[in-house]
């Protein structure tokens, strides 16, 4: 894993079992994904996609839960992009509570042309930035 960010755990993320509800993990991954793309592709600007014809959509999301998250204020998420396709790329995640991995996940991100309403090739500046950051 090559990129790490911290995501806050909100009060209403905790369910009646006293742990973070499983559906909240998708939001944590989204926050980490936005941080990664903002840092690597958007020069640190989280709104770099706003107003752009370029966008992303999620094709797949898989989460494997290892242990419950209890009594935490934040989680650390490590992620990496192991390869680049033509119009998509996977992102692999490890969700951590301290040094303990509580979940692993993978999403397939598809680059999307908002005007055309369809997948498009990964923009070359994105491809170059991700390759450089990941050492691909």
Coordinates of C-alpha atoms in Angstrom, one line a residue:
X1 CA 0.0 0.0 0.0
X2 CA 1.4 3.4 -0.9
X3 CA -1.1 6.1 0.1
X4 CA -2.6 6.6 3.6
X5 CA -5.4 8.8 4.9
X6 CA -7.4 9.1 8.0
X7 CA -11.2 9.2 7.9
X8 CA -13.4 10.3 10.9
X9 CA -15.9 7.9 12.4
X10 CA -19.1 9.8 13.1
X11 CA -21.4 9.1 16.0
X12 CA -24.2 7.8 13.7
X13 CA -21.8 5.3 12.1
X14 CA -22.2 3.1 15.2
X15 CA -25.1 0.7 15.0
X16 CA -27.1 -1.0 17.7
X17 CA -24.4 -3.7 18.1
X18 CA -22.0 -1.1 19.2
X19 CA -19.7 -1.3 16.2
X20 CA -19.4 0.6 12.9
X21 CA -22.2 -0.6 10.6
X22 CA -21.0 -2.4 7.5
X23 CA -22.5 0.1 5.0
X24 CA -20.4 2.9 6.4
X25 CA -17.2 1.3 5.1
X26 CA -18.3 2.2 1.6
X27 CA -18.3 5.9 2.6
X28 CA -14.8 5.5 4.3
X29 CA -13.5 4.0 1.1
X30 CA -15.0 6.9 -1.0
X31 CA -13.3 9.5 1.3
X32 CA -10.0 7.7 0.9
X33 CA -10.4 7.4 -2.9
X34 CA -11.2 11.1 -3.1
X35 CA -8.2 12.0 -1.0
X36 CA -6.0 9.8 -3.2
X37 CA -7.2 11.2 -6.5
X38 CA -7.1 14.8 -5.1
X39 CA -3.5 14.3 -4.0
X40 CA -2.2 12.3 -6.9
X41 CA -4.2 13.8 -9.8
X42 CA -5.8 17.0 -8.5
X43 CA -2.8 18.8 -7.0
X44 CA -4.4 18.5 -3.5
X45 CA -7.8 20.0 -4.6
X46 CA -10.7 17.7 -3.5
X47 CA -13.0 19.5 -5.9
X48 CA -10.8 18.9 -9.0
X49 CA -13.6 17.0 -10.7
X50 CA -16.3 19.7 -10.1
X51 CA -17.2 21.3 -13.4
X52 CA -15.1 18.9 -15.4
X53 CA -16.3 16.7 -18.2
X54 CA -14.0 14.0 -16.7
X55 CA -15.5 11.9 -13.9
X56 CA -15.4 8.5 -12.3
X57 CA -18.0 5.9 -11.5
X58 CA -17.6 2.7 -9.4
X59 CA -18.1 -0.5 -11.3
X60 CA -17.5 -2.9 -8.5
X61 CA -17.0 -2.8 -4.7
X62 CA -15.9 -5.8 -2.6
X63 CA -15.3 -5.6 1.1
X64 CA -14.0 -8.3 3.3
X65 CA -14.5 -7.7 7.0
X66 CA -11.8 -9.0 9.4
X67 CA -12.9 -7.5 12.8
X68 CA -15.4 -5.1 14.1
X69 CA -14.6 -1.4 14.6
X70 CA -15.5 -0.3 18.2
X71 CA -14.8 2.8 20.2
X72 CA -12.8 4.6 17.5
X73 CA -12.9 8.2 16.4
X74 CA -11.1 7.6 13.1
X75 CA -9.8 4.9 10.8
X76 CA -6.6 4.8 8.8
X77 CA -7.0 3.7 5.2
X78 CA -4.1 2.6 3.0
X79 CA -4.7 2.2 -0.7
X80 CA -2.9 1.6 -3.9
X81 CA -3.6 1.4 -7.6
X82 CA -1.8 -1.8 -8.8
X83 CA -2.4 -1.3 -12.5
X84 CA -4.1 0.8 -15.1
X85 CA -6.5 -0.4 -17.8
X86 CA -7.8 1.6 -20.8
X87 CA -10.9 3.0 -19.2
X88 CA -10.7 1.6 -15.6
X89 CA -8.4 0.8 -12.8
X90 CA -8.6 -1.1 -9.5
X91 CA -8.0 0.4 -6.1
X92 CA -7.0 -1.9 -3.3
X93 CA -7.7 -0.8 0.3
X94 CA -6.8 -1.8 3.9
X95 CA -8.9 -0.3 6.6
X96 CA -6.9 -0.1 9.9
X97 CA -7.6 0.5 13.5
X98 CA -4.1 1.3 14.7
X99 CA -2.0 -1.5 13.5
X100 CA -4.9 -4.0 13.1
X101 CA -6.5 -4.5 9.7
X102 CA -10.2 -4.6 10.2
X103 CA -11.2 -4.8 6.5
X104 CA -9.8 -5.1 3.1
X105 CA -11.5 -3.9 -0.1
X106 CA -11.2 -3.4 -3.8
X107 CA -13.1 -1.1 -6.1
X108 CA -13.0 -0.9 -9.9
X109 CA -13.0 2.8 -10.9
X110 CA -14.2 3.6 -14.4
X111 CA -13.3 7.0 -16.0
X112 CA -16.4 8.6 -17.3
X113 CA -17.3 11.3 -19.9
X114 CA -20.1 13.2 -18.3
X115 CA -21.2 14.8 -21.5
X116 CA -21.3 11.6 -23.5
X117 CA -22.6 9.6 -20.6
X118 CA -20.2 6.7 -21.1
X119 CA -16.8 5.4 -20.2
X120 CA -13.8 7.1 -21.7
X121 CA -10.1 6.5 -21.7
X122 CA -8.2 7.4 -18.5
X123 CA -7.1 11.0 -19.1
X124 CA -3.4 11.0 -19.9
X125 CA -2.5 13.4 -17.1
X126 CA -4.2 11.1 -14.7
X127 CA -2.4 8.1 -16.1
X128 CA 0.9 9.9 -15.9
X129 CA 0.4 11.0 -12.3
X130 CA -0.8 7.6 -11.1
X131 CA 2.0 5.8 -12.9
X132 CA 4.6 8.2 -11.3
X133 CA 3.1 7.9 -7.8
X134 CA 2.7 4.2 -7.9
X135 CA 5.9 3.4 -9.8
X136 CA 4.0 1.6 -12.5

